[in-house]
Tab-separated table of C-alpha atoms and ligand atoms in Angstrom:
chain	number	residue	atom	x	y	z
A	29	UNK	CA	0.000	0.000	0.000
A	30	UNK	CA	1.314	3.475	-0.894
A	31	UNK	CA	2.117	5.757	2.023
A	32	UNK	CA	1.388	9.492	2.309
A	33	UNK	CA	2.912	11.999	4.743
A	34	UNK	CA	0.227	14.610	5.445
A	35	UNK	CA	1.699	17.804	6.930
A	36	UNK	CA	-0.713	19.689	9.233
A	37	UNK	CA	-3.658	18.617	11.389
A	38	UNK	CA	-5.958	21.604	10.932
A	39	UNK	CA	-9.050	21.163	8.757
A	40	UNK	CA	-7.527	19.769	5.544
A	41	UNK	CA	-5.005	17.399	7.184
A	42	UNK	CA	-7.345	14.944	8.936
A	43	UNK	CA	-9.881	15.211	6.093
A	44	UNK	CA	-7.426	14.405	3.318
A	45	UNK	CA	-6.050	11.578	5.439
A	46	UNK	CA	-9.545	10.052	5.621
A	47	UNK	CA	-10.107	10.515	1.874
A	48	UNK	CA	-6.715	8.959	1.085
A	49	UNK	CA	-7.386	6.007	3.335
A	50	UNK	CA	-10.693	5.367	1.519
A	51	UNK	CA	-8.760	5.675	-1.763
A	52	UNK	CA	-6.442	2.836	-0.707
A	53	UNK	CA	-3.451	4.772	0.698
A	54	UNK	CA	-1.835	4.681	4.112
A	55	UNK	CA	-1.594	8.239	5.446
A	56	UNK	CA	0.202	9.530	8.568
A	57	UNK	CA	-0.513	13.087	9.753
A	58	UNK	CA	2.322	15.227	11.175
A	59	UNK	CA	1.398	18.366	13.143
A	60	UNK	CA	3.810	20.984	14.474
A	61	UNK	CA	1.825	21.838	17.607
A	62	UNK	CA	2.069	19.557	20.616
A	63	UNK	CA	-1.739	19.224	20.484
A	64	UNK	CA	-4.067	20.530	17.798
A	65	UNK	CA	-5.442	23.504	19.694
A	66	UNK	CA	-4.182	26.593	17.862
A	67	UNK	CA	-6.725	29.415	17.437
A	68	UNK	CA	-8.905	28.196	20.288
A	69	UNK	CA	-10.953	31.395	20.411
A	70	UNK	CA	-12.049	31.594	16.785
A	71	UNK	CA	-15.187	30.107	15.282
A	72	UNK	CA	-16.072	29.410	11.669
A	73	UNK	CA	-19.191	29.000	9.575
A	74	UNK	CA	-19.163	25.687	7.793
A	75	UNK	CA	-21.318	26.199	4.735
A	76	UNK	CA	-23.468	23.465	3.211
A	77	UNK	CA	-20.853	22.725	0.534
A	78	UNK	CA	-18.284	21.899	3.237
A	79	UNK	CA	-20.728	19.662	5.110
A	80	UNK	CA	-21.750	17.996	1.830
A	81	UNK	CA	-18.097	17.284	0.976
A	82	UNK	CA	-17.552	15.688	4.405
A	83	UNK	CA	-20.631	13.586	3.746
A	84	UNK	CA	-19.042	12.326	0.505
A	85	UNK	CA	-16.478	10.453	2.636
A	86	UNK	CA	-18.981	9.552	5.367
A	87	UNK	CA	-17.425	11.944	7.908
A	88	UNK	CA	-20.173	14.556	8.425
A	89	UNK	CA	-21.636	12.779	11.459
A	90	UNK	CA	-18.535	13.667	13.473
A	91	UNK	CA	-19.956	17.207	13.697
A	92	UNK	CA	-23.154	16.057	15.420
A	93	UNK	CA	-23.662	17.957	18.651
A	94	UNK	CA	-21.007	20.566	17.839
A	95	UNK	CA	-21.854	24.199	17.202
A	96	UNK	CA	-25.303	25.211	15.999
A	97	UNK	CA	-27.236	25.855	12.802
A	98	UNK	CA	-26.894	29.340	11.304
A	99	UNK	CA	-28.896	29.355	8.066
A	100	UNK	CA	-29.225	33.106	7.696
A	101	UNK	CA	-27.360	36.435	7.992
A	102	UNK	CA	-29.019	39.803	8.472
A	103	UNK	CA	-26.955	42.776	7.333
A	104	UNK	CA	-27.361	46.078	9.139
A	105	UNK	CA	-26.058	49.578	8.604
A	106	UNK	CA	-24.154	51.372	11.361
A	107	UNK	CA	-27.442	52.938	12.480
A	108	UNK	CA	-28.894	49.470	13.053
A	109	UNK	CA	-31.222	49.625	10.008
A	110	UNK	CA	-31.754	46.199	8.409
A	111	UNK	CA	-30.323	46.110	4.880
A	112	UNK	CA	-31.726	42.646	4.180
A	113	UNK	CA	-30.951	38.977	4.687
A	114	UNK	CA	-28.863	36.373	2.892
A	115	UNK	CA	-28.850	32.608	3.390
A	116	UNK	CA	-25.702	30.633	4.109
A	117	UNK	CA	-26.662	28.404	1.159
A	118	UNK	CA	-29.859	26.512	0.326
A	119	UNK	CA	-30.393	23.535	2.661
A	120	UNK	CA	-29.191	20.142	1.498
A	121	UNK	CA	-31.884	17.610	0.526
A	122	UNK	CA	-32.242	16.387	4.140
A	123	UNK	CA	-32.617	19.950	5.493
A	124	UNK	CA	-28.977	20.379	6.617
A	125	UNK	CA	-28.022	24.061	6.774
A	126	UNK	CA	-24.798	25.994	7.402
A	127	UNK	CA	-23.358	25.590	10.897
A	128	UNK	CA	-21.293	27.773	13.213
A	129	UNK	CA	-18.651	25.850	15.086
A	130	UNK	CA	-15.533	26.638	17.138
A	131	UNK	CA	-12.500	26.127	14.930
A	132	UNK	CA	-10.787	24.017	17.586
A	133	UNK	CA	-13.898	21.796	17.880
A	134	UNK	CA	-13.999	21.340	14.107
A	135	UNK	CA	-10.317	20.328	13.926
A	136	UNK	CA	-10.722	18.125	17.017
A	137	UNK	CA	-13.785	16.334	15.628
A	138	UNK	CA	-12.066	15.659	12.287
A	139	UNK	CA	-8.952	14.384	14.065
A	140	UNK	CA	-11.010	12.116	16.369
A	141	UNK	CA	-12.899	10.689	13.392
A	142	UNK	CA	-9.616	10.043	11.568
A	143	UNK	CA	-8.159	8.383	14.693
A	144	UNK	CA	-11.294	6.246	14.973
A	145	UNK	CA	-10.623	5.067	11.405
A	146	UNK	CA	-7.132	3.968	12.420
A	147	UNK	CA	-5.113	6.886	10.995
A	148	UNK	CA	-1.912	7.775	12.885
A	149	UNK	CA	-1.080	11.318	14.045
A	150	UNK	CA	2.285	12.570	15.291
A	151	UNK	CA	2.199	15.867	17.193
A	152	UNK	CA	5.142	18.173	17.851
A	153	UNK	CA	6.570	17.444	14.376
A	154	UNK	CA	7.304	20.659	12.424
A	155	UNK	CA	8.316	19.987	8.828
A	156	UNK	CA	11.574	21.754	7.987
A	157	UNK	CA	12.662	20.266	4.693
A	158	UNK	CA	12.175	17.437	2.238
A	159	UNK	CA	14.564	15.336	0.240
A	160	UNK	CA	13.859	13.058	-2.667
A	161	UNK	CA	14.533	9.333	-2.642
A	162	UNK	CA	14.038	6.908	-5.421
A	163	UNK	CA	10.267	6.780	-6.004
A	164	UNK	CA	9.422	8.710	-2.840
A	165	UNK	CA	9.988	11.651	-0.559
A	166	UNK	CA	11.582	12.046	2.875
A	167	UNK	CA	9.994	14.552	5.269
A	168	UNK	CA	12.624	16.097	7.537
A	169	UNK	CA	11.350	17.606	10.797
A	170	UNK	CA	12.853	20.325	13.005
A	171	UNK	CA	13.490	17.816	15.775
A	172	UNK	CA	15.664	15.806	13.383
A	173	UNK	CA	13.112	13.045	12.760
A	174	UNK	CA	12.868	11.799	9.149
A	175	UNK	CA	9.943	9.929	7.634
A	176	UNK	CA	9.847	8.435	4.188
A	177	UNK	CA	6.613	8.195	2.186
A	178	UNK	CA	5.534	7.691	-1.408
A	179	UNK	CA	3.764	11.082	-1.477
A	180	UNK	CA	3.636	14.223	0.656
A	181	UNK	CA	0.545	16.447	1.015
A	182	UNK	CA	1.055	19.947	2.441
A	183	UNK	CA	-2.054	20.806	4.475
A	184	UNK	CA	0.053	23.195	6.556
A	185	UNK	CA	-2.013	26.342	6.286
A	186	UNK	CA	-1.445	29.891	5.155
A	187	UNK	CA	2.262	30.040	6.118
A	188	UNK	CA	2.907	26.706	4.409
A	189	UNK	CA	6.441	25.364	4.475
A	190	UNK	CA	5.522	22.848	1.769
A	191	UNK	CA	4.461	25.694	-0.559
A	192	UNK	CA	7.944	27.199	-0.252
A	193	UNK	CA	9.586	23.816	-0.759
A	194	UNK	CA	7.578	23.234	-3.948
A	195	UNK	CA	8.355	26.715	-5.249
A	196	UNK	CA	10.758	28.995	-3.358
A	197	UNK	CA	9.383	31.904	-5.444
A	198	UNK	CA	5.786	31.305	-4.297
A	199	UNK	CA	4.075	34.537	-3.206
A	200	UNK	CA	3.649	35.212	0.509
A	201	UNK	CA	0.162	35.733	1.922
A	202	UNK	CA	-1.336	39.173	1.180
A	203	UNK	CA	-2.335	41.318	4.148
A	204	UNK	CA	-5.932	42.574	4.154
A	205	UNK	CA	-5.906	45.650	6.417
A	206	UNK	CA	-8.344	44.423	9.046
A	207	UNK	CA	-7.901	42.473	12.251
A	208	UNK	CA	-10.148	39.736	13.568
A	209	UNK	CA	-11.099	39.647	17.250
A	210	UNK	CA	-13.723	37.170	18.410
A	211	UNK	CA	-15.360	36.220	21.649
A	212	UNK	CA	-18.135	34.568	23.604
A	213	UNK	CA	-20.290	36.822	25.779
A	214	UNK	CA	-22.484	35.953	28.720
A	215	UNK	CA	-25.997	34.791	27.935
A	216	UNK	CA	-28.856	37.252	27.772
A	217	UNK	CA	-27.005	40.320	26.450
A	218	UNK	CA	-29.112	40.575	23.294
A	219	UNK	CA	-32.382	39.302	21.979
A	220	UNK	CA	-32.157	38.254	18.318
A	221	UNK	CA	-33.642	35.238	16.471
A	222	UNK	CA	-31.636	32.022	16.953
A	223	UNK	CA	-29.664	30.894	13.922
A	224	UNK	CA	-29.428	34.374	12.426
A	225	UNK	CA	-26.149	36.292	12.234
A	226	UNK	CA	-26.365	40.051	12.681
A	227	UNK	CA	-23.680	41.564	10.411
A	228	UNK	CA	-23.291	45.239	11.240
A	229	UNK	CA	-21.426	47.658	8.964
A	230	UNK	CA	-20.483	49.886	11.890
A	231	UNK	CA	-19.278	53.375	11.084
A	232	UNK	CA	-15.749	52.590	12.259
A	233	UNK	CA	-15.696	48.806	12.647
A	234	UNK	CA	-17.524	45.787	11.210
A	235	UNK	CA	-19.195	43.674	13.923
A	236	UNK	CA	-20.925	40.300	13.577
A	237	UNK	CA	-22.766	38.289	16.215
A	238	UNK	CA	-25.173	35.426	16.683
A	239	UNK	CA	-26.788	33.735	19.661
A	240	UNK	CA	-26.087	30.110	20.492
A	241	UNK	CA	-28.785	27.867	21.967
A	242	UNK	CA	-28.582	28.675	25.682
A	243	UNK	CA	-28.141	32.370	24.990
A	244	UNK	CA	-24.340	32.791	24.763
A	245	UNK	CA	-23.445	35.453	22.176
A	246	UNK	CA	-20.710	34.476	19.665
A	247	UNK	CA	-19.222	37.594	18.123
A	248	UNK	CA	-16.369	38.930	16.023
A	249	UNK	CA	-15.105	42.391	15.159
A	250	UNK	CA	-12.898	43.528	12.263
A	251	UNK	CA	-11.141	46.711	13.377
A	252	UNK	CA	-9.223	48.372	10.525
A	253	UNK	CA	-5.426	48.195	10.924
A	254	UNK	CA	-3.602	49.699	7.921
A	255	UNK	CA	-0.059	48.333	8.377
A	256	UNK	CA	0.583	44.622	8.613
A	257	UNK	CA	1.411	43.669	12.210
A	258	UNK	CA	3.247	40.593	13.397
A	259	UNK	CA	1.329	38.166	15.587
A	260	UNK	CA	3.749	39.032	18.420
A	261	UNK	CA	3.004	42.743	18.128
A	262	UNK	CA	-0.741	42.002	18.374
A	263	UNK	CA	-0.249	39.664	21.319
A	264	UNK	CA	1.861	42.238	23.183
A	265	UNK	CA	-0.807	44.917	22.790
A	266	UNK	CA	-2.946	42.693	24.975
A	267	UNK	CA	-6.497	42.376	26.229
A	268	UNK	CA	-6.859	45.843	27.804
A	269	UNK	CA	-5.745	47.513	24.574
A	270	UNK	CA	-8.258	45.576	22.461
A	271	UNK	CA	-11.098	46.285	24.873
A	272	UNK	CA	-10.333	50.007	24.809
A	273	UNK	CA	-9.976	49.982	20.989
A	274	UNK	CA	-13.277	48.195	20.471
A	275	UNK	CA	-15.090	50.408	22.999
A	276	UNK	CA	-13.865	53.430	21.049
A	277	UNK	CA	-14.644	52.075	17.559
A	278	UNK	CA	-17.981	50.455	18.383
A	279	UNK	CA	-19.173	53.183	20.764
A	280	UNK	CA	-20.192	55.481	17.871
A	281	UNK	CA	-22.909	53.024	16.739
A	282	UNK	CA	-26.259	52.622	18.471
A	283	UNK	CA	-26.338	48.781	18.456
A	284	UNK	CA	-25.430	46.349	21.260
A	285	UNK	CA	-21.822	45.695	20.080
A	286	UNK	CA	-20.144	47.602	22.918
A	287	UNK	CA	-22.320	45.868	25.508
A	288	UNK	CA	-21.511	42.461	24.017
A	289	UNK	CA	-17.736	43.068	24.195
A	290	UNK	CA	-18.091	44.259	27.799
A	291	UNK	CA	-19.974	41.074	28.687
A	292	UNK	CA	-17.079	38.929	27.419
A	293	UNK	CA	-15.003	37.684	30.308
A	294	UNK	CA	-12.138	35.871	28.552
A	295	UNK	CA	-8.955	37.400	27.155
A	296	UNK	CA	-9.318	39.121	23.768
A	297	UNK	CA	-6.751	38.249	21.109
A	298	UNK	CA	-6.403	39.895	17.678
A	299	UNK	CA	-5.448	38.119	14.423
A	300	UNK	CA	-4.365	39.680	11.139
A	301	UNK	CA	-6.408	38.988	7.959
A	302	UNK	CA	-4.644	37.464	4.940
A	303	UNK	CA	-5.437	35.831	1.651
A	304	UNK	CA	-3.467	34.392	-1.278
A	305	UNK	CA	-5.072	35.205	-4.641
A	306	UNK	CA	-3.015	32.785	-6.696
A	307	UNK	CA	-0.187	30.321	-6.176
A	308	UNK	CA	1.037	29.281	-9.579
A	309	UNK	CA	2.608	25.940	-8.543
A	310	UNK	CA	0.562	23.610	-6.380
A	311	UNK	CA	2.667	20.517	-6.948
A	312	UNK	CA	6.105	19.291	-7.847
A	313	UNK	CA	7.351	15.726	-8.142
A	314	UNK	CA	5.613	13.842	-5.310
A	315	UNK	CA	4.446	16.842	-3.276
A	316	UNK	CA	1.233	18.867	-3.427
A	317	UNK	CA	-0.421	21.598	-1.337
A	318	UNK	CA	-4.123	21.873	-0.496
A	319	UNK	CA	-6.354	24.118	1.656
A	320	UNK	CA	-5.030	27.463	2.888
A	321	UNK	CA	-1.512	26.454	1.834
A	322	UNK	CA	-2.644	26.720	-1.809
A	323	UNK	CA	-5.382	29.370	-1.737
A	324	UNK	CA	-6.169	31.087	1.558
A	325	UNK	CA	-9.320	33.201	1.402
A	326	UNK	CA	-10.326	36.173	3.507
A	327	UNK	CA	-12.708	35.119	6.299
A	328	UNK	CA	-15.303	37.414	4.657
A	329	UNK	CA	-16.185	34.587	2.240
A	330	UNK	CA	-16.672	32.185	5.161
A	331	UNK	CA	-15.376	29.437	2.854
A	332	UNK	CA	-11.803	28.628	3.961
A	333	UNK	CA	-12.702	25.525	5.941
A	334	UNK	CA	-15.221	24.335	3.355
A	335	UNK	CA	-12.707	24.759	0.518
A	336	UNK	CA	-10.097	22.821	2.521
A	337	UNK	CA	-12.595	19.958	2.924
A	338	UNK	CA	-13.586	19.986	-0.762
A	339	UNK	CA	-9.894	19.940	-1.765
A	340	UNK	CA	-9.254	16.947	0.467
A	341	UNK	CA	-12.057	14.877	-1.014
A	342	UNK	CA	-11.143	15.741	-4.618
A	343	UNK	CA	-7.470	14.893	-4.065
A	344	UNK	CA	-8.521	11.514	-2.673
A	345	UNK	CA	-10.631	10.810	-5.796
A	346	UNK	CA	-7.853	11.849	-8.177
A	347	UNK	CA	-5.202	9.711	-6.477
A	348	UNK	CA	-7.634	6.784	-6.361
A	349	UNK	CA	-8.551	6.919	-10.039
A	350	UNK	CA	-5.448	7.997	-11.928
A	351	UNK	CA	-2.420	5.782	-12.426
A	352	UNK	CA	0.334	8.025	-11.036
A	353	UNK	CA	0.879	11.109	-8.896
A	354	UNK	CA	1.718	13.378	-11.819
A	355	UNK	CA	-1.557	12.668	-13.595
A	356	UNK	CA	-3.552	12.771	-10.370
A	357	UNK	CA	-2.095	16.133	-9.287
A	358	UNK	CA	-2.764	17.684	-12.679
A	359	UNK	CA	-6.309	16.348	-12.732
A	360	UNK	CA	-6.822	17.681	-9.213
A	361	UNK	CA	-5.644	21.130	-10.246
A	362	UNK	CA	-7.973	21.016	-13.241
A	363	UNK	CA	-10.897	20.295	-10.925
A	364	UNK	CA	-10.039	22.862	-8.259
A	365	UNK	CA	-8.110	25.920	-9.453
A	366	UNK	CA	-10.863	27.927	-11.135
A	367	UNK	CA	-13.323	27.384	-8.289
A	368	UNK	CA	-11.005	28.207	-5.385
A	369	UNK	CA	-9.570	31.305	-7.068
A	370	UNK	CA	-13.108	32.564	-7.705
A	371	UNK	CA	-13.899	32.095	-4.001
A	372	UNK	CA	-10.716	33.959	-2.968
A	373	UNK	CA	-11.556	36.845	-5.334
A	374	UNK	CA	-15.122	37.017	-3.985
A	375	UNK	CA	-13.864	37.051	-0.374
A	376	UNK	CA	-11.424	39.870	-1.183
A	377	UNK	CA	-14.259	41.890	-2.767
A	378	UNK	CA	-16.553	41.340	0.234
A	379	UNK	CA	-13.743	42.345	2.618
A	380	UNK	CA	-13.560	45.777	1.008
A	381	UNK	CA	-17.239	46.428	1.905
A	382	UNK	CA	-16.325	46.278	5.582
A	383	UNK	CA	-14.310	49.445	6.043
A	384	UNK	CA	-15.174	52.295	3.702
A	385	UNK	CA	-15.394	56.080	3.941
A	386	UNK	CA	-18.639	58.054	4.431
A	387	UNK	CA	-19.550	58.404	0.729
A	388	UNK	CA	-18.901	54.773	-0.141
A	389	UNK	CA	-20.811	53.847	3.028
A	390	UNK	CA	-23.867	55.750	1.824
A	391	UNK	CA	-23.680	54.061	-1.590
A	392	UNK	CA	-23.149	50.631	-0.001
A	393	UNK	CA	-26.150	51.094	2.303
A	394	UNK	CA	-28.294	52.033	-0.729
A	395	UNK	CA	-27.076	49.199	-2.971
A	396	UNK	CA	-27.047	46.363	-0.446
A	397	UNK	CA	-30.827	46.113	0.086
A	398	UNK	CA	-31.311	45.793	-3.692
A	399	UNK	CA	-28.523	43.232	-3.981
A	400	UNK	CA	-29.768	41.193	-1.023
A	401	UNK	CA	-33.346	41.282	-2.309
A	402	UNK	CA	-32.069	39.935	-5.626
A	403	UNK	CA	-30.204	37.090	-3.899
A	404	UNK	CA	-33.267	36.330	-1.727
A	405	UNK	CA	-35.592	36.502	-4.767
A	406	UNK	CA	-33.690	33.857	-6.681
A	407	UNK	CA	-33.549	31.617	-3.626
A	408	UNK	CA	-29.800	32.054	-3.340
A	409	UNK	CA	-29.244	30.570	-6.806
A	410	UNK	CA	-26.901	33.404	-7.837
A	411	UNK	CA	-24.479	32.279	-5.140
A	412	UNK	CA	-25.225	28.658	-5.976
A	413	UNK	CA	-21.836	28.282	-7.673
A	414	UNK	CA	-20.278	28.784	-4.234
A	415	UNK	CA	-22.633	26.952	-1.908
A	416	UNK	CA	-24.157	24.185	-4.008
A	417	UNK	CA	-21.095	22.350	-5.141
A	418	UNK	CA	-21.486	18.612	-4.857
A	419	UNK	CA	-18.703	16.034	-5.078
A	420	UNK	CA	-19.730	12.489	-5.965
A	421	UNK	CA	-17.155	10.269	-4.274
A	422	UNK	CA	-18.049	7.175	-6.318
A	423	UNK	CA	-17.781	8.935	-9.681
A	424	UNK	CA	-14.520	8.175	-11.491
A	425	UNK	CA	-12.212	11.072	-12.265
A	426	UNK	CA	-11.704	11.063	-16.031
A	427	UNK	CA	-8.178	11.169	-17.378
A	428	UNK	CA	-9.761	13.345	-20.058
A	429	UNK	CA	-9.884	17.027	-20.887
A	430	UNK	CA	-10.975	18.321	-17.435
A	431	UNK	CA	-8.032	16.523	-15.938
A	432	UNK	CA	-5.475	18.016	-18.368
A	433	UNK	CA	-3.261	14.938	-18.190
B	26	FAD	C1	-9.954	34.402	12.354
B	26	FAD	C2	-10.394	33.463	11.284
B	26	FAD	C3	-11.763	33.294	11.000
B	26	FAD	C4	-12.159	32.408	10.005
B	26	FAD	N1	-13.501	32.241	9.723
B	26	FAD	C5	-13.874	31.297	8.808
B	26	FAD	C6	-15.256	31.002	8.535
B	26	FAD	O1	-16.175	31.621	9.086
B	26	FAD	N2	-15.550	30.018	7.654
B	26	FAD	C7	-14.558	29.280	7.038
B	26	FAD	O2	-14.875	28.361	6.264
B	26	FAD	N3	-13.262	29.551	7.261
B	26	FAD	C8	-12.903	30.526	8.115
B	26	FAD	N4	-11.581	30.769	8.362
B	26	FAD	C9	-10.585	30.055	7.571
B	26	FAD	C10	-10.349	28.638	8.023
B	26	FAD	O3	-10.050	28.563	9.409
B	26	FAD	C11	-9.191	28.098	7.203
B	26	FAD	O4	-9.439	28.355	5.844
B	26	FAD	C12	-9.048	26.596	7.387
B	26	FAD	O5	-8.721	26.328	8.725
B	26	FAD	C13	-7.959	26.076	6.436
B	26	FAD	O6	-7.646	24.753	6.774
B	26	FAD	P1	-6.187	24.188	6.513
B	26	FAD	O7	-6.224	22.805	7.038
B	26	FAD	O8	-5.803	24.436	5.108
B	26	FAD	O9	-5.220	25.087	7.396
B	26	FAD	P2	-5.183	25.214	8.978
B	26	FAD	O10	-6.509	24.914	9.564
B	26	FAD	O11	-4.544	26.517	9.259
B	26	FAD	O12	-4.218	24.035	9.434
B	26	FAD	C14	-2.837	24.022	9.152
B	26	FAD	C15	-2.152	23.141	10.204
B	26	FAD	O13	-0.808	22.915	9.799
B	26	FAD	C16	0.032	23.029	10.932
B	26	FAD	N5	1.373	23.374	10.428
B	26	FAD	C17	1.793	24.557	9.911
B	26	FAD	N6	3.079	24.480	9.525
B	26	FAD	C18	3.484	23.216	9.795
B	26	FAD	C19	4.714	22.529	9.610
B	26	FAD	N7	5.807	23.123	9.059
B	26	FAD	N8	4.806	21.234	9.997
B	26	FAD	C20	3.717	20.607	10.549
B	26	FAD	N9	2.522	21.210	10.748
B	26	FAD	C21	2.405	22.498	10.371
B	26	FAD	C22	-0.612	24.143	11.745
B	26	FAD	O14	-0.208	24.103	13.113
B	26	FAD	C23	-2.096	23.805	11.571
B	26	FAD	O15	-2.577	22.918	12.553
B	26	FAD	C24	-11.173	31.676	9.316
B	26	FAD	C25	-9.806	31.846	9.608
B	26	FAD	C26	-9.413	32.745	10.582
B	26	FAD	C27	-7.937	32.922	10.889
């Protein structure tokens, strides 16, 4: 049986390992962190296309009991006026809708499901380098460990080491001048319909929130931050700084944002926003990158995790059906590149709506109700290309024109 070294145990790592195992490979997942708990505070929306892709490999049930359904978003102006609603994708045939879930819970559930299927994980292994061997690849880790495999999949996220090893000239991630701060506030701070996000284009800061069953408020803010900071710089600024910043930025709007931040009793941490519009080389020899490593998207699209899952399933199909890695990787790229780059471009466009000057704000607040009415009127079909993407696991990947082999 062919072996695969999967680098990274975030969203794509455990998922691609499961897809590869079903495709007849023997994967081992190597993760740099001692446990898989990076980014504990953040939560993500898993859209129906991501859930559907997990279902293709029989892994969607691992999400049962985690997070909560969030089928709808209501957009509001800084004054609190409703600009309209948008769905998070039409429900799947059995009624499944988009779900909000803590990122750490999502990664943990995928890892536990992969472990249950007998896949091995090694934590505390940071990939440093690779070297070729006859018919395979050797992963070299910072601690000096070396592991040989037939193939290597880089699922190592936005700062991917594998991307740089495939192509040292690969572009770095692009900074989008907003930060992301999220939190969980005490129950009972606001009264809004369950399952509906409130997305507020505040005058000085975008603010989104939704209420979990039980009343806890899950929120995030995107304060503008023009120059790219390092993660250390943001960490050093610390909780008190972020509370004061948010109180100042959100205090000019009439909504409950300020009250929600005040009712949050854990430490606030800020993250920079990045995307990668295009990475020209996804694979070389026996190595390939997937997920954020290949095409990180701004969180505004809410599709990063779902794209990582779709990638994983498609790579499994291609490696199952095509006779060698070269053909499989090219077929995979043929299936994925256009779609993921369209998602990244859409996310970048939506990000720009978040922090605009007074004139653009007026125009945005006039245009959005019309746009949202249009999306609602066609039942979400105009965004169907994004949300209603179905992968049929049992369908053979042709070695034909789509696959460019
Ligand atoms: C603040 C924020 C909010 C977001 N909101 C949403 C949302 O609402 N909806 C959505 O779909 N997506 C959202 N995303 C994006 C989503 O989290 C990512 O797109 C998704 O996690 C990508 O999965 P991945 O497996 O490719 O990368 P990651 O989940 O980042 O996993 C990469 C893993 O590789 C490990 N690693 C890195 N380097 C090495 C190395 N050299 N050796 C070994 N291991 C390594 C890392 O520790 C990590 O565990 C958000 C992201 C952020 C930061």
